[in-house]
Amino acid sequence: MKKLVVLTGAGISAESGLKTFRDSDGLWEGYNIEDVATPQAWRKNPELVQQFYNERRKTVLEAQPNAAHFALAALEKDFDVIIITQNIDDLHEGAGSTNVVHLHGIITRSQSSKNPNLTYPIEGWEIKMGEVCELGSQLRAHVVWFGETVPMIEKAVEICAEADLFMLVGTSLAVYPAAGLLNYVSDEVPKYIVDPKIPAISSVKNCIKIEEKATVGVLKVAEILLSSQP
Ligand code: APR
């Protein structure tokens, strides 16, 4: 089976009711990154950071996968699909995708504030101040903050380098290292870009731009891919 690598961003979950970051009315319109999504913010005001991610978790737990998530899951019948997502929601898994790399972590797990490798499931939607890991350190959301390393990036680079087909869905490509992953996909590989506002990717070869929302565009790409199968 051909290896189909899909890099997703907040746009794929927009139609599930989760806000993107940089669109008008995006999350970063209402919050400063420096106040809620950095190690410095956590040191300065852990309660605020905890509350920010508790609210995100509540919204994620209430959200349902949409047609785009389901279409990607269905493609597993015909392709070796690997999803690399920048999203911290679990909607790809909710739709049935079995091979998902979470570059920026996943909000439904907690992590030790001393050791990022110690992660735990969360009961309910809230991590409370005073809840500690096995080392006795405060638990925080299992998400990668600005200024932290992205532990899964090397694996993601390897996956991209092995792609036979590539799809990019709903990301502004504003944040590195995720945005650089396209550079590891071979020039010959067809790259389907689904976004109502296609990001600037002029240096990338073999791009097919589908200027649509995810629920329309991903289904179109799935149709193209399935019809070109032998
Ligand atoms: N379908 C598809 N794409 C959409 C839709 C939709 N319905 N609605 C919006 N988009 C597109 C926008 O046009 C934009 O290109 O989704 C993209 C969202 O971009 P960002 O808000 O920048 O989100 P993302 O690229 O995922 O951000 C990357 O930034 O703050 C960090 O850690 C956070 O993982 C996140 C990273």
Short mmCIF file of C-alpha atoms and ligand atoms in Angstrom, two decimals:
data_model
loop_
_atom_site.label_atom_id
_atom_site.label_comp_id
_atom_site.label_asym_id
_atom_site.label_seq_id
_atom_site.Cartn_x
_atom_site.Cartn_y
_atom_site.Cartn_z
CA MET A 1 0.00 0.00 0.00
CA LYS A 2 1.15 3.52 -0.72
CA LYS A 3 2.20 5.64 2.23
CA LEU A 4 -0.11 8.66 2.57
CA VAL A 5 1.23 11.23 5.03
CA VAL A 6 -1.18 13.91 6.22
CA LEU A 7 -0.07 16.99 8.15
CA THR A 8 -3.01 18.64 9.89
CA GLY A 9 -3.52 21.88 11.78
CA ALA A 10 -6.29 23.66 13.64
CA GLY A 11 -8.31 24.18 10.43
CA ILE A 12 -9.33 20.52 10.25
CA SER A 13 -11.08 20.83 13.62
CA ALA A 14 -12.65 24.24 12.93
CA GLU A 15 -15.85 22.67 11.64
CA SER A 16 -16.02 20.62 14.84
CA GLY A 17 -16.35 23.91 16.69
CA LEU A 18 -12.73 24.27 17.88
CA LYS A 19 -11.18 27.68 17.30
CA THR A 20 -8.10 28.03 15.12
CA PHE A 21 -5.26 30.20 16.39
CA ARG A 22 -4.55 32.86 13.79
CA ASP A 23 -7.83 33.40 11.94
CA SER A 24 -9.88 36.44 12.95
CA ASP A 25 -11.59 35.34 16.19
CA GLY A 26 -8.78 32.77 16.59
CA LEU A 27 -7.52 31.80 20.05
CA TRP A 28 -4.50 34.11 19.88
CA GLU A 29 -6.84 37.08 19.36
CA GLY A 30 -8.17 36.57 22.88
CA TYR A 31 -5.00 35.49 24.70
CA ASN A 32 -1.33 36.40 24.65
CA ILE A 33 0.88 33.44 23.87
CA GLU A 34 3.37 34.78 26.45
CA ASP A 35 0.70 34.67 29.19
CA VAL A 36 -0.53 31.11 28.70
CA ALA A 37 1.68 29.01 26.44
CA THR A 38 5.29 29.34 27.54
CA PRO A 39 7.44 27.92 30.37
CA GLN A 40 7.81 31.51 31.65
CA ALA A 41 4.02 31.86 31.89
CA TRP A 42 3.86 28.64 33.91
CA ARG A 43 6.51 29.91 36.30
CA LYS A 44 4.83 33.29 36.65
CA ASN A 45 1.18 32.27 36.91
CA PRO A 46 0.60 28.50 36.86
CA GLU A 47 -3.06 28.88 37.90
CA LEU A 48 -3.81 30.96 34.79
CA VAL A 49 -2.02 28.51 32.48
CA GLN A 50 -3.76 25.54 34.10
CA GLN A 51 -7.13 27.26 33.73
CA PHE A 52 -6.46 28.10 30.07
CA TYR A 53 -5.75 24.45 29.21
CA ASN A 54 -8.57 23.14 31.42
CA GLU A 55 -10.95 25.26 29.36
CA ARG A 56 -9.41 24.00 26.11
CA ARG A 57 -9.81 20.41 27.37
CA LYS A 58 -13.46 20.97 28.24
CA THR A 59 -14.15 22.26 24.73
CA VAL A 60 -12.25 19.37 23.14
CA LEU A 61 -14.14 16.78 25.18
CA GLU A 62 -17.42 18.27 23.96
CA ALA A 63 -16.35 18.31 20.29
CA GLN A 64 -17.07 15.60 17.74
CA PRO A 65 -14.94 14.59 14.75
CA ASN A 66 -16.20 15.98 11.44
CA ALA A 67 -16.41 14.60 7.89
CA ALA A 68 -12.75 15.45 7.22
CA HIS A 69 -11.51 13.44 10.21
CA PHE A 70 -13.74 10.52 9.18
CA ALA A 71 -12.60 10.66 5.55
CA LEU A 72 -8.95 10.39 6.63
CA ALA A 73 -9.77 7.44 8.87
CA ALA A 74 -11.60 5.70 6.01
CA LEU A 75 -8.57 6.05 3.73
CA GLU A 76 -6.79 3.49 5.94
CA LYS A 77 -8.62 0.80 3.95
CA ASP A 78 -6.66 1.68 0.81
CA PHE A 79 -3.53 3.46 2.01
CA ASP A 80 -0.94 3.25 4.73
CA VAL A 81 -2.09 6.52 6.32
CA ILE A 82 0.06 8.35 8.85
CA ILE A 83 -1.32 11.53 10.32
CA ILE A 84 1.05 14.07 11.79
CA THR A 85 -1.05 16.59 13.65
CA GLN A 86 -0.19 19.87 15.30
CA ASN A 87 -3.54 19.67 17.06
CA ILE A 88 -3.85 18.83 20.73
CA ASP A 89 -7.39 17.50 20.30
CA ASP A 90 -8.14 13.79 19.88
CA LEU A 91 -10.58 14.09 17.00
CA HIS A 92 -8.48 12.04 14.55
CA GLU A 93 -8.53 9.16 17.04
CA GLY A 94 -12.23 9.80 17.67
CA ALA A 95 -12.89 9.29 13.95
CA GLY A 96 -10.98 6.00 14.00
CA SER A 97 -7.51 6.92 12.71
CA THR A 98 -5.00 4.48 14.16
CA ASN A 99 -1.68 6.08 13.28
CA VAL A 100 -1.50 9.62 14.66
CA VAL A 101 1.63 11.49 15.70
CA HIS A 102 0.85 14.41 18.00
CA LEU A 103 3.63 16.92 17.41
CA HIS A 104 2.36 19.34 20.04
CA GLY A 105 1.07 16.82 22.57
CA ILE A 106 -2.52 15.92 23.44
CA ILE A 107 -4.72 17.84 25.85
CA THR A 108 -6.49 14.74 27.16
CA ARG A 109 -3.31 13.70 29.00
CA SER A 110 -1.40 15.37 31.80
CA GLN A 111 2.34 15.56 32.19
CA SER A 112 4.79 16.03 35.01
CA SER A 113 6.12 19.58 35.18
CA LYS A 114 9.55 18.06 35.98
CA ASN A 115 9.75 15.31 33.35
CA PRO A 116 7.80 15.62 30.06
CA ASN A 117 8.11 11.86 29.48
CA LEU A 118 5.85 11.17 32.44
CA THR A 119 2.32 11.49 31.08
CA TYR A 120 -1.00 10.28 32.47
CA PRO A 121 -4.65 9.97 31.46
CA ILE A 122 -6.93 12.59 32.99
CA GLU A 123 -10.22 11.80 34.64
CA GLY A 124 -12.75 14.41 33.56
CA TRP A 125 -11.71 17.77 32.14
CA GLU A 126 -9.70 19.38 34.90
CA ILE A 127 -6.15 19.18 36.19
CA LYS A 128 -6.24 20.70 39.65
CA MET A 129 -3.47 22.65 41.32
CA GLY A 130 -1.99 20.32 43.92
CA GLU A 131 -2.36 17.22 41.71
CA VAL A 132 1.12 15.78 41.38
CA CYS A 133 3.02 13.20 39.34
CA GLU A 134 4.88 10.22 40.79
CA LEU A 135 7.87 12.51 41.42
CA GLY A 136 5.71 14.84 43.48
CA SER A 137 5.68 17.63 40.85
CA GLN A 138 2.58 19.56 39.82
CA LEU A 139 0.75 18.08 36.81
CA ARG A 140 0.21 20.28 33.74
CA ALA A 141 -1.33 19.74 30.32
CA HIS A 142 0.61 17.41 27.99
CA VAL A 143 1.17 20.09 25.35
CA VAL A 144 4.32 21.56 23.86
CA TRP A 145 4.66 25.24 24.73
CA PHE A 146 6.44 27.90 22.72
CA GLY A 147 10.11 27.71 23.64
CA GLU A 148 9.99 23.97 24.42
CA THR A 149 11.48 21.29 22.22
CA VAL A 150 9.18 19.23 19.99
CA PRO A 151 10.10 15.66 20.94
CA MET A 152 8.29 14.00 18.02
CA ILE A 153 9.87 16.12 15.29
CA GLU A 154 12.58 13.62 14.32
CA LYS A 155 10.04 10.85 13.89
CA ALA A 156 7.87 13.24 11.84
CA VAL A 157 10.81 14.11 9.57
CA GLU A 158 11.43 10.40 8.90
CA ILE A 159 7.76 9.84 8.12
CA CYS A 160 7.66 12.77 5.69
CA ALA A 161 10.79 11.57 3.90
CA GLU A 162 9.07 8.21 3.24
CA ALA A 163 5.79 9.61 1.90
CA ASP A 164 4.43 8.44 -1.47
CA LEU A 165 1.53 10.89 -1.24
CA PHE A 166 1.15 13.94 0.97
CA MET A 167 -1.75 16.03 2.19
CA LEU A 168 -1.68 19.27 4.18
CA VAL A 169 -4.92 20.32 5.85
CA GLY A 170 -5.85 23.48 7.73
CA THR A 171 -2.57 24.92 8.85
CA SER A 172 -1.13 28.40 8.32
CA LEU A 173 2.41 26.93 8.48
CA ALA A 174 3.31 29.78 10.83
CA VAL A 175 4.98 27.65 13.50
CA TYR A 176 8.29 25.82 13.23
CA PRO A 177 9.52 23.13 13.29
CA ALA A 178 6.19 21.73 12.01
CA ALA A 179 6.12 24.19 9.10
CA GLY A 180 9.49 22.89 7.87
CA LEU A 181 8.26 19.30 7.48
CA LEU A 182 7.15 19.92 3.88
CA ASN A 183 10.81 20.34 2.95
CA TYR A 184 11.47 16.69 3.77
CA VAL A 185 8.82 15.39 1.36
CA SER A 186 10.35 14.40 -1.97
CA ASP A 187 9.82 16.80 -4.91
CA GLU A 188 8.13 14.04 -6.94
CA VAL A 189 5.46 13.37 -4.33
CA PRO A 190 2.06 14.95 -5.10
CA LYS A 191 1.10 17.33 -2.28
CA TYR A 192 -2.58 18.14 -1.85
CA ILE A 193 -3.13 21.36 0.10
CA VAL A 194 -6.61 21.82 1.59
CA ASP A 195 -7.32 25.22 3.12
CA PRO A 196 -9.77 28.05 2.39
CA LYS A 197 -6.71 30.32 2.60
CA ILE A 198 -3.80 28.37 1.07
CA PRO A 199 -0.57 29.15 2.95
CA ALA A 200 2.47 30.52 1.08
CA ILE A 201 4.40 27.49 -0.21
CA SER A 202 5.88 28.82 -3.43
CA SER A 203 9.15 26.90 -3.06
CA VAL A 204 7.42 23.52 -2.69
CA LYS A 205 7.15 21.41 -5.87
CA ASN A 206 4.18 19.38 -7.07
CA CYS A 207 1.42 21.12 -5.08
CA ILE A 208 -2.25 20.68 -5.90
CA LYS A 209 -4.21 23.44 -4.17
CA ILE A 210 -7.75 22.74 -3.05
CA GLU A 211 -9.08 26.04 -1.76
CA GLU A 212 -11.89 24.66 0.36
CA LYS A 213 -12.87 24.02 3.95
CA ALA A 214 -11.66 20.69 5.29
CA THR A 215 -15.04 18.92 5.18
CA VAL A 216 -15.28 19.59 1.45
CA GLY A 217 -11.62 19.57 0.43
CA VAL A 218 -10.48 16.41 2.19
CA LEU A 219 -13.36 14.49 0.65
CA LYS A 220 -12.35 15.79 -2.78
CA VAL A 221 -8.76 14.67 -2.26
CA ALA A 222 -9.92 11.26 -1.00
CA GLU A 223 -11.94 10.87 -4.20
CA ILE A 224 -8.95 11.81 -6.37
CA LEU A 225 -6.66 9.40 -4.50
CA LEU A 226 -9.10 6.50 -4.62
CA SER A 227 -9.85 7.01 -8.31
CA SER A 228 -6.14 6.93 -9.17
CA GLN A 229 -5.60 3.63 -7.33
CA PRO A 230 -4.83 0.68 -9.66
N1 APR B 1 -11.00 23.95 6.95
C1 APR B 1 -9.68 23.94 6.62
N2 APR B 1 -8.84 24.93 6.99
C2 APR B 1 -9.34 25.96 7.69
C3 APR B 1 -10.70 26.03 8.07
C4 APR B 1 -11.55 24.97 7.66
N3 APR B 1 -12.86 24.95 7.96
N4 APR B 1 -10.87 27.18 8.79
C5 APR B 1 -9.67 27.78 8.85
N5 APR B 1 -8.74 27.05 8.19
C6 APR B 1 -7.30 27.29 8.01
C7 APR B 1 -6.88 28.75 8.01
O1 APR B 1 -7.05 29.32 6.71
C8 APR B 1 -5.41 28.63 8.41
O2 APR B 1 -4.58 28.43 7.28
O3 APR B 1 -6.63 26.72 9.11
C9 APR B 1 -5.40 27.39 9.31
C10 APR B 1 -5.28 27.69 10.78
O4 APR B 1 -4.02 28.25 11.04
P1 APR B 1 -3.56 28.52 12.56
O5 APR B 1 -4.66 29.16 13.31
O6 APR B 1 -2.26 29.23 12.52
O7 APR B 1 -3.39 27.04 13.15
P2 APR B 1 -2.16 26.04 13.01
O8 APR B 1 -1.48 26.21 11.70
O9 APR B 1 -2.66 24.70 13.36
O10 APR B 1 -1.20 26.56 14.16
C11 APR B 1 0.00 25.88 14.41
O11 APR B 1 0.32 27.22 16.35
O12 APR B 1 -0.22 28.25 18.36
C12 APR B 1 0.26 27.14 17.76
O13 APR B 1 0.52 25.16 18.87
C13 APR B 1 -0.44 25.86 18.11
O14 APR B 1 -0.45 23.81 16.84
C14 APR B 1 -0.68 25.20 16.77
C15 APR B 1 0.31 25.90 15.87
#
